């Protein structure tokens, strides 16, 4: 009966054995199991779930469906930081240089944006010359030299995930916690990570809309990771409002550079109603948490790496190693700035038209949709995007606003489209006359 038994067991609420899950991952990777059978199994899992043992066995089977990177020749500790994705989430661009400046080695595969959540690869491709197609050999060599290598996904690592993810996309089975868990962790294991710090986003701009949902995903990731032999912990972070002031590819790189260049971090008072300060705070929290997990320091260590300029130097070293021209790097980054923020020939401010009050909410999902409409994101895989466009968020929840003050700026190249998007966003923020508590971006840590 072969794979039919695997489907039937899951359909009837039974368990799949380790051997069955290995056969499944192999068959997905080499295409020997037809899509209609894999689709049926995915739906059975979506409806009946996988227990922790099955989730771990599936994760390892998917990790072993291709090559595994061998990081044993690279000085450790080896860490991977992963975000489940959100609107304006550019933390990787800041957290990786901080950690590399503190002696951590990271070999990381990242994805492109799809839907409202952006992708690190798209953001980095805003930098002229930045290569996102490193081979596994190039990644290892670069990580050895500078501590960071980041590339797009290669079909050589965890190919079963590529095949299963494409099918999940078209069978309504993406939102399954065990399938998400196996998908994320199989790629980390194939990439050679020993320690994984997960940023599980929670809110309107994320996969997981509520705290109980985010907790369930974080718990599954942490428990499965441990069963697979990883050291893993998860930070659940707020995505009910956009993260930081930039949503859009080039402008997110600029914002990350602004944080990396910041020298006043020790003295600046934390202001959670200021989007840039909130983003900077989250980067330090995530990096500090990773350093704690590795026993290499804490938040103060992460802050010091920023304040001393070491994280900024590391970022420039990283960009140069991945193809950005050393001679012209400043010029290139200025170009990013010009092409990004200043492309705003058609910059349209979205004003608060009511009386003064306090920002109660900013709908992150609608801001993400606005960026897609401007051409900065995709609704289908493979679509080309415009790196220059985006939405700049001026205030965070809790900020006091007055009549006619700008709340967003829409940045684009087509005036008519910008005006349309500005009008779409007019009621994406809610103002109340009662004071509103600012929201700490760190909601919970799951070990
Ligand atoms: N990210 C992944 O890599 N896989 C999923 O299934 C969901 C998010």
Short mmCIF file of C-alpha atoms and ligand atoms in Angstrom, two decimals:
data_model
loop_
_atom_site.label_atom_id
_atom_site.label_comp_id
_atom_site.label_asym_id
_atom_site.label_seq_id
_atom_site.Cartn_x
_atom_site.Cartn_y
_atom_site.Cartn_z
CA UNK A 1 0.00 0.00 0.00
CA UNK A 2 3.00 2.30 0.57
CA UNK A 3 2.14 5.94 1.01
CA UNK A 4 -1.60 5.26 1.05
CA UNK A 5 -1.17 3.70 4.54
CA UNK A 6 0.58 6.88 5.73
CA UNK A 7 -2.34 9.01 4.51
CA UNK A 8 -4.97 6.64 5.92
CA UNK A 9 -3.34 6.53 9.37
CA UNK A 10 -3.38 10.31 9.58
CA UNK A 11 -6.89 10.59 8.13
CA UNK A 12 -8.18 8.23 10.86
CA UNK A 13 -6.47 10.10 13.69
CA UNK A 14 -3.60 7.62 14.06
CA UNK A 15 0.15 8.12 14.12
CA UNK A 16 2.78 8.04 11.39
CA UNK A 17 5.98 6.15 12.16
CA UNK A 18 9.46 7.61 11.81
CA UNK A 19 10.04 5.38 8.75
CA UNK A 20 6.83 6.62 7.12
CA UNK A 21 7.87 10.25 7.65
CA UNK A 22 11.35 9.61 6.22
CA UNK A 23 9.72 8.02 3.15
CA UNK A 24 7.41 11.04 2.85
CA UNK A 25 10.22 13.62 3.00
CA UNK A 26 12.30 11.65 0.49
CA UNK A 27 9.31 11.22 -1.82
CA UNK A 28 8.47 14.95 -1.62
CA UNK A 29 12.07 15.91 -2.42
CA UNK A 30 12.60 13.49 -5.32
CA UNK A 31 8.99 13.83 -6.55
CA UNK A 32 8.36 10.07 -6.36
CA UNK A 33 5.18 10.70 -4.34
CA UNK A 34 2.56 12.43 -6.48
CA UNK A 35 1.31 15.87 -5.45
CA UNK A 36 -2.30 14.64 -5.01
CA UNK A 37 -1.18 12.12 -2.37
CA UNK A 38 1.03 14.64 -0.58
CA UNK A 39 -1.85 17.13 -0.71
CA UNK A 40 -4.19 14.58 0.89
CA UNK A 41 -1.66 13.87 3.66
CA UNK A 42 -1.15 17.60 4.28
CA UNK A 43 -4.89 18.09 4.71
CA UNK A 44 -5.08 15.10 7.09
CA UNK A 45 -2.29 16.70 9.16
CA UNK A 46 -3.97 20.09 9.02
CA UNK A 47 -7.16 18.53 10.46
CA UNK A 48 -5.70 15.95 12.87
CA UNK A 49 -2.27 17.39 13.75
CA UNK A 50 1.01 15.66 14.52
CA UNK A 51 2.12 14.72 18.03
CA UNK A 52 5.50 16.01 19.34
CA UNK A 53 7.33 12.81 18.35
CA UNK A 54 5.90 12.91 14.83
CA UNK A 55 6.68 16.63 14.47
CA UNK A 56 10.31 16.04 15.47
CA UNK A 57 10.62 12.99 13.17
CA UNK A 58 9.16 14.98 10.26
CA UNK A 59 11.54 17.89 10.99
CA UNK A 60 14.61 15.64 10.96
CA UNK A 61 13.39 13.75 7.88
CA UNK A 62 12.94 17.07 6.02
CA UNK A 63 16.38 18.31 7.20
CA UNK A 64 17.91 15.09 5.84
CA UNK A 65 16.10 15.28 2.49
CA UNK A 66 19.12 17.20 1.11
CA UNK A 67 22.61 18.19 2.21
CA UNK A 68 23.43 19.40 5.71
CA UNK A 69 25.94 22.21 6.07
CA UNK A 70 28.92 21.16 8.14
CA UNK A 71 29.96 24.11 10.30
CA UNK A 72 32.43 22.09 12.38
CA UNK A 73 35.42 23.88 10.83
CA UNK A 74 34.07 27.33 11.72
CA UNK A 75 34.74 28.84 15.14
CA UNK A 76 31.55 28.70 17.23
CA UNK A 77 29.15 29.30 18.75
CA UNK A 78 26.86 28.89 15.72
CA UNK A 79 23.51 30.55 15.97
CA UNK A 80 20.52 31.12 13.73
CA UNK A 81 18.01 33.86 14.42
CA UNK A 82 14.64 33.42 12.76
CA UNK A 83 11.57 35.62 12.60
CA UNK A 84 8.15 34.28 11.68
CA UNK A 85 7.72 37.51 9.70
CA UNK A 86 5.99 40.82 10.15
CA UNK A 87 5.35 44.28 8.74
CA UNK A 88 8.50 46.43 8.90
CA UNK A 89 10.52 43.59 10.41
CA UNK A 90 14.14 44.35 9.57
CA UNK A 91 15.63 43.14 12.87
CA UNK A 92 17.95 40.62 11.14
CA UNK A 93 19.87 43.51 9.52
CA UNK A 94 20.74 44.88 12.96
CA UNK A 95 20.80 41.79 15.19
CA UNK A 96 23.25 39.81 13.01
CA UNK A 97 25.97 42.51 13.01
CA UNK A 98 25.54 43.03 16.78
CA UNK A 99 25.95 39.30 17.41
CA UNK A 100 28.87 38.91 14.99
CA UNK A 101 30.57 41.85 16.75
CA UNK A 102 30.17 39.84 19.99
CA UNK A 103 31.84 36.71 18.58
CA UNK A 104 28.83 34.71 17.34
CA UNK A 105 28.93 32.96 13.94
CA UNK A 106 25.79 32.91 11.81
CA UNK A 107 25.17 31.08 8.54
CA UNK A 108 21.66 32.02 7.59
CA UNK A 109 19.22 31.35 4.81
CA UNK A 110 16.44 33.87 4.39
CA UNK A 111 13.39 34.16 2.18
CA UNK A 112 11.69 36.69 -0.03
CA UNK A 113 8.56 38.49 1.05
CA UNK A 114 5.18 37.03 0.22
CA UNK A 115 1.96 38.76 1.24
CA UNK A 116 2.15 41.41 3.94
CA UNK A 117 5.33 40.14 5.57
CA UNK A 118 8.51 41.33 3.88
CA UNK A 119 11.59 39.19 3.29
CA UNK A 120 15.19 39.87 4.28
CA UNK A 121 16.47 38.92 0.81
CA UNK A 122 14.29 41.59 -0.83
CA UNK A 123 15.48 44.20 1.66
CA UNK A 124 19.17 43.38 1.12
CA UNK A 125 18.73 43.46 -2.66
CA UNK A 126 17.96 47.20 -2.27
CA UNK A 127 21.71 47.67 -1.71
CA UNK A 128 23.46 47.99 -5.08
CA UNK A 129 25.71 44.96 -5.66
CA UNK A 130 24.55 42.87 -2.68
CA UNK A 131 24.66 39.17 -3.64
CA UNK A 132 21.94 36.92 -2.24
CA UNK A 133 22.88 33.78 -4.19
CA UNK A 134 25.86 32.45 -2.23
CA UNK A 135 26.60 28.75 -2.63
CA UNK A 136 26.85 26.64 0.55
CA UNK A 137 30.66 26.62 0.08
CA UNK A 138 30.78 30.43 -0.21
CA UNK A 139 28.59 30.76 2.88
CA UNK A 140 30.91 28.61 4.96
CA UNK A 141 34.01 30.43 3.73
CA UNK A 142 32.51 33.86 4.44
CA UNK A 143 31.20 32.88 7.88
CA UNK A 144 34.69 31.64 8.75
CA UNK A 145 36.18 35.02 7.81
CA UNK A 146 33.65 37.50 9.18
CA UNK A 147 31.07 35.61 11.28
CA UNK A 148 28.05 36.31 9.02
CA UNK A 149 26.83 34.78 5.77
CA UNK A 150 23.28 35.23 4.57
CA UNK A 151 21.83 33.90 1.37
CA UNK A 152 18.57 33.01 -0.32
CA UNK A 153 17.27 29.48 0.05
CA UNK A 154 19.06 26.85 -1.96
CA UNK A 155 17.30 23.71 -3.20
CA UNK A 156 20.34 21.77 -1.96
CA UNK A 157 19.24 22.21 1.67
CA UNK A 158 15.93 20.73 2.94
CA UNK A 159 14.42 20.29 -0.56
CA UNK A 160 11.40 18.51 0.96
CA UNK A 161 10.41 21.82 2.52
CA UNK A 162 10.35 23.59 -0.84
CA UNK A 163 8.10 20.88 -2.30
CA UNK A 164 5.76 20.65 0.71
CA UNK A 165 5.55 24.43 1.16
CA UNK A 166 4.52 24.94 -2.48
CA UNK A 167 1.75 22.36 -2.01
CA UNK A 168 0.63 23.85 1.32
CA UNK A 169 0.27 27.17 -0.43
CA UNK A 170 -2.28 25.76 -2.89
CA UNK A 171 -4.12 23.33 -0.60
CA UNK A 172 -5.09 25.69 2.23
CA UNK A 173 -2.74 23.95 4.68
CA UNK A 174 -0.15 26.65 5.45
CA UNK A 175 -1.58 27.57 8.86
CA UNK A 176 -0.82 24.27 10.61
CA UNK A 177 1.42 24.58 13.68
CA UNK A 178 3.24 21.21 13.25
CA UNK A 179 3.80 21.89 9.53
CA UNK A 180 5.09 25.43 10.18
CA UNK A 181 7.33 24.04 12.94
CA UNK A 182 8.86 21.32 10.72
CA UNK A 183 9.27 23.77 7.84
CA UNK A 184 11.16 26.37 9.90
CA UNK A 185 13.30 24.00 11.97
CA UNK A 186 14.25 21.61 9.15
CA UNK A 187 15.94 24.54 7.35
CA UNK A 188 17.78 25.59 10.53
CA UNK A 189 19.05 22.04 11.11
CA UNK A 190 20.08 21.63 7.46
CA UNK A 191 21.92 24.97 7.77
CA UNK A 192 24.02 23.57 10.61
CA UNK A 193 22.68 25.71 13.48
CA UNK A 194 23.17 24.42 17.03
CA UNK A 195 21.34 27.25 18.77
CA UNK A 196 18.23 28.93 17.40
CA UNK A 197 16.59 32.09 18.70
CA UNK A 198 13.11 32.55 17.29
CA UNK A 199 11.24 35.82 17.06
CA UNK A 200 7.58 34.74 16.97
CA UNK A 201 5.53 37.70 15.79
CA UNK A 202 2.04 38.23 17.16
CA UNK A 203 -0.70 40.58 15.96
CA UNK A 204 -2.51 41.91 12.91
CA UNK A 205 0.70 42.11 10.84
CA UNK A 206 1.74 38.50 11.56
CA UNK A 207 0.77 34.90 10.83
CA UNK A 208 -0.32 34.45 14.44
CA UNK A 209 -2.92 37.10 15.25
CA UNK A 210 -3.41 36.43 18.97
CA UNK A 211 -1.13 35.75 21.95
CA UNK A 212 -2.53 32.22 22.55
CA UNK A 213 -1.84 31.34 18.89
CA UNK A 214 1.68 32.79 19.05
CA UNK A 215 2.31 30.94 22.34
CA UNK A 216 1.18 27.66 20.78
CA UNK A 217 3.58 28.14 17.82
CA UNK A 218 6.44 29.20 20.10
CA UNK A 219 5.87 26.20 22.38
CA UNK A 220 5.80 23.81 19.41
CA UNK A 221 9.00 25.30 17.95
CA UNK A 222 10.85 25.19 21.27
CA UNK A 223 9.73 21.67 22.22
CA UNK A 224 10.35 20.22 18.76
CA UNK A 225 13.72 21.96 18.51
CA UNK A 226 14.78 20.37 21.80
CA UNK A 227 13.61 16.92 20.67
CA UNK A 228 15.78 17.43 17.56
CA UNK A 229 18.84 18.24 19.69
CA UNK A 230 18.85 22.03 19.24
CA UNK A 231 19.28 24.65 21.93
CA UNK A 232 16.28 26.83 21.21
CA UNK A 233 14.22 29.61 22.73
CA UNK A 234 11.54 31.93 21.41
CA UNK A 235 10.73 35.58 22.04
CA UNK A 236 7.10 36.49 21.26
CA UNK A 237 7.05 40.06 19.98
CA UNK A 238 4.34 42.55 19.13
CA UNK A 239 3.22 42.89 15.50
CA UNK A 240 -0.09 44.63 16.15
CA UNK A 241 1.48 47.83 14.84
CA UNK A 242 4.24 48.14 12.21
CA UNK A 243 7.75 47.65 13.58
CA UNK A 244 9.84 50.82 13.40
CA UNK A 245 9.30 53.76 11.10
CA UNK A 246 9.95 52.11 7.73
CA UNK A 247 7.83 49.57 5.84
CA UNK A 248 9.28 48.95 2.38
CA UNK A 249 12.55 47.45 1.21
CA UNK A 250 15.12 50.24 0.71
CA UNK A 251 13.74 52.39 3.51
CA UNK A 252 13.98 49.45 5.92
CA UNK A 253 17.69 49.09 5.07
CA UNK A 254 18.11 52.81 5.75
CA UNK A 255 16.34 52.48 9.10
CA UNK A 256 18.53 49.50 10.05
CA UNK A 257 21.62 51.59 9.19
CA UNK A 258 20.29 54.47 11.30
CA UNK A 259 20.12 52.11 14.29
CA UNK A 260 23.55 50.62 13.54
CA UNK A 261 25.05 54.12 13.29
CA UNK A 262 23.43 55.31 16.51
CA UNK A 263 26.05 56.35 19.02
CA UNK A 264 23.69 57.76 21.65
CA UNK A 265 22.02 54.51 22.58
CA UNK A 266 23.25 54.43 26.19
CA UNK A 267 22.05 57.93 26.99
CA UNK A 268 18.85 57.99 24.94
CA UNK A 269 15.75 57.44 27.06
CA UNK A 270 13.56 54.67 25.78
CA UNK A 271 10.48 56.13 24.17
CA UNK A 272 8.06 53.40 23.11
CA UNK A 273 5.82 55.91 21.33
CA UNK A 274 8.69 56.66 18.93
CA UNK A 275 8.86 53.93 16.22
CA UNK A 276 12.65 54.17 15.75
CA UNK A 277 13.35 53.97 19.47
CA UNK A 278 10.96 51.01 19.75
CA UNK A 279 12.73 49.19 16.90
CA UNK A 280 16.17 49.87 18.37
CA UNK A 281 14.97 48.58 21.73
CA UNK A 282 13.70 45.32 20.17
CA UNK A 283 17.01 44.74 18.35
CA UNK A 284 18.94 45.09 21.60
CA UNK A 285 16.47 42.82 23.42
CA UNK A 286 16.71 40.09 20.77
CA UNK A 287 20.50 40.28 20.50
CA UNK A 288 20.84 40.42 24.29
CA UNK A 289 18.57 37.39 24.66
CA UNK A 290 20.63 35.44 22.11
CA UNK A 291 23.85 36.35 23.96
CA UNK A 292 22.30 35.17 27.22
CA UNK A 293 21.24 31.85 25.69
CA UNK A 294 24.81 31.39 24.42
CA UNK A 295 26.35 32.48 27.74
CA UNK A 296 28.23 35.31 25.99
CA UNK A 297 26.63 38.33 27.64
CA UNK A 298 23.34 40.13 27.89
CA UNK A 299 21.52 43.30 26.77
CA UNK A 300 24.34 45.51 28.06
CA UNK A 301 26.81 43.57 25.87
CA UNK A 302 24.53 44.07 22.85
CA UNK A 303 24.14 47.80 23.60
CA UNK A 304 27.89 48.20 23.90
CA UNK A 305 28.43 46.59 20.48
CA UNK A 306 26.11 49.23 19.01
CA UNK A 307 27.46 52.17 21.00
CA UNK A 308 31.09 51.39 20.22
CA UNK A 309 30.38 51.32 16.46
CA UNK A 310 31.57 47.67 16.26
CA UNK A 311 28.17 46.45 15.04
CA UNK A 312 28.12 49.14 12.33
CA UNK A 313 31.65 48.19 11.20
CA UNK A 314 30.56 44.54 11.10
CA UNK A 315 27.55 45.40 8.94
CA UNK A 316 29.77 47.22 6.42
CA UNK A 317 32.22 44.29 6.43
CA UNK A 318 29.28 41.95 5.78
CA UNK A 319 27.85 44.03 2.91
CA UNK A 320 31.32 44.27 1.29
CA UNK A 321 31.89 40.52 1.67
CA UNK A 322 28.63 39.92 -0.21
CA UNK A 323 29.54 42.05 -3.19
CA UNK A 324 28.95 45.68 -2.27
CA UNK A 325 31.92 47.68 -3.59
CA UNK A 326 34.35 48.70 -0.82
CA UNK A 327 35.46 51.83 -2.67
CA UNK A 328 32.00 53.10 -3.21
CA UNK A 329 30.19 51.68 -0.22
CA UNK A 330 29.36 55.06 1.25
CA UNK A 331 28.21 56.24 -2.11
CA UNK A 332 26.19 53.08 -2.62
CA UNK A 333 24.50 53.45 0.70
CA UNK A 334 23.79 57.07 -0.08
CA UNK A 335 22.28 55.80 -3.31
CA UNK A 336 20.05 53.49 -1.30
CA UNK A 337 19.05 56.48 0.76
CA UNK A 338 18.33 58.54 -2.33
CA UNK A 339 16.52 55.77 -4.13
CA UNK A 340 14.56 54.99 -1.00
CA UNK A 341 13.44 57.81 1.21
CA UNK A 342 14.10 60.54 -1.32
CA UNK A 343 12.36 58.78 -4.19
CA UNK A 344 9.49 60.34 -2.43
CA UNK A 345 9.00 62.74 -5.27
CA UNK A 346 5.48 61.59 -4.73
CA UNK A 347 5.62 61.63 -0.90
CA UNK A 348 2.11 62.06 0.41
CA UNK A 349 1.52 62.64 4.11
CA UNK A 350 -1.52 61.04 5.75
CA UNK A 351 -2.80 63.51 8.32
CA UNK A 352 -4.86 63.07 11.46
CA UNK A 353 -7.99 65.00 10.61
CA UNK A 354 -9.76 64.85 13.98
CA UNK A 355 -9.12 66.60 17.31
CA UNK A 356 -6.00 65.96 19.39
CA UNK A 357 -5.75 62.62 21.14
CA UNK A 358 -3.62 59.51 21.56
CA UNK A 359 -2.86 56.85 18.97
CA UNK A 360 -4.80 53.79 20.09
CA UNK A 361 -3.93 51.42 17.22
CA UNK A 362 -2.19 51.26 13.85
CA UNK A 363 -3.39 48.40 11.66
CA UNK A 364 -0.14 46.67 10.65
CA UNK A 365 -1.89 44.40 8.15
CA UNK A 366 -3.31 47.39 6.26
CA UNK A 367 0.08 49.11 6.18
CA UNK A 368 1.55 45.87 4.74
CA UNK A 369 -1.22 45.77 2.13
CA UNK A 370 -0.53 49.42 1.25
CA UNK A 371 3.11 48.58 0.50
CA UNK A 372 2.01 45.69 -1.75
CA UNK A 373 -0.33 48.05 -3.60
CA UNK A 374 2.55 50.49 -4.14
CA UNK A 375 4.50 47.64 -5.76
CA UNK A 376 6.85 46.97 -2.81
CA UNK A 377 5.51 43.47 -2.07
CA UNK A 378 4.13 40.39 -3.83
CA UNK A 379 0.77 38.69 -3.99
CA UNK A 380 2.27 35.81 -6.02
CA UNK A 381 5.63 34.06 -5.90
CA UNK A 382 8.11 35.32 -8.49
CA UNK A 383 6.56 38.78 -8.97
CA UNK A 384 9.09 41.58 -9.36
CA UNK A 385 8.94 44.39 -6.82
CA UNK A 386 9.90 48.04 -6.59
CA UNK A 387 12.46 48.35 -3.79
CA UNK A 388 12.08 52.13 -3.54
CA UNK A 389 8.49 52.43 -2.42
CA UNK A 390 7.05 52.16 1.08
CA UNK A 391 5.22 53.72 3.96
CA UNK A 392 6.97 55.70 6.66
CA UNK A 393 5.28 55.49 10.07
CA UNK A 394 5.69 58.65 12.08
CA UNK A 395 4.31 57.68 15.51
CA UNK A 396 3.77 54.51 17.52
CA UNK A 397 0.78 53.54 19.66
CA UNK A 398 0.45 55.80 22.72
CA UNK A 399 1.81 58.91 20.94
CA UNK A 400 -0.08 62.17 21.37
CA UNK A 401 -1.35 63.50 18.05
CA UNK A 402 -2.87 66.84 17.16
CA UNK A 403 -5.22 68.00 14.43
CA UNK A 404 -3.51 67.90 11.01
CA UNK A 405 -0.30 66.23 12.20
CA UNK A 406 1.08 63.58 9.81
CA UNK A 407 0.77 59.96 10.97
CA UNK A 408 2.17 58.18 7.89
CA UNK A 409 4.01 59.26 4.75
CA UNK A 410 3.39 57.28 1.58
CA UNK A 411 6.57 57.02 -0.51
CA UNK A 412 6.26 56.12 -4.15
CA UNK A 413 6.93 57.12 -7.69
CA UNK A 414 3.41 57.36 -9.08
CA UNK A 415 1.57 60.36 -7.60
CA UNK A 416 -1.88 59.01 -8.41
CA UNK A 417 -1.19 55.64 -6.77
CA UNK A 418 0.36 57.36 -3.74
CA UNK A 419 -2.78 59.45 -3.30
CA UNK A 420 -4.95 56.33 -3.52
CA UNK A 421 -2.81 54.52 -0.92
CA UNK A 422 -2.85 57.58 1.34
CA UNK A 423 -6.62 57.56 1.19
CA UNK A 424 -6.70 53.77 1.94
CA UNK A 425 -4.59 54.37 5.05
CA UNK A 426 -6.67 57.26 6.36
CA UNK A 427 -8.57 55.05 8.82
CA UNK A 428 -5.79 52.48 9.48
CA UNK A 429 -4.99 54.37 12.66
CA UNK A 430 -7.40 54.99 15.51
CA UNK A 431 -7.15 57.97 17.86
CA UNK A 432 -8.84 58.24 21.23
CA UNK A 433 -8.97 61.08 23.74
CA UNK A 434 -8.00 58.80 26.64
CA UNK A 435 -4.23 58.35 27.25
CA UNK A 436 -2.99 55.03 25.78
CA UNK A 437 -0.21 52.90 27.27
CA UNK A 438 2.65 52.39 24.78
CA UNK A 439 3.24 48.72 23.90
CA UNK A 440 6.49 46.99 24.81
CA UNK A 441 7.57 45.06 21.71
CA UNK A 442 8.62 42.05 23.83
CA UNK A 443 5.49 40.18 24.93
CA UNK A 444 6.84 36.91 26.31
CA UNK A 445 9.84 34.59 26.33
CA UNK A 446 9.30 30.84 25.86
CA UNK A 447 12.14 28.47 26.87
N1 LIG B 1 8.09 30.16 7.45
C1 LIG B 1 8.57 28.98 7.00
O1 LIG B 1 9.75 28.85 6.70
N2 LIG B 1 7.69 27.97 6.86
C2 LIG B 1 6.39 28.06 7.17
O2 LIG B 1 5.67 27.10 7.05
C3 LIG B 1 5.92 29.30 7.64
C4 LIG B 1 6.81 30.34 7.77
#
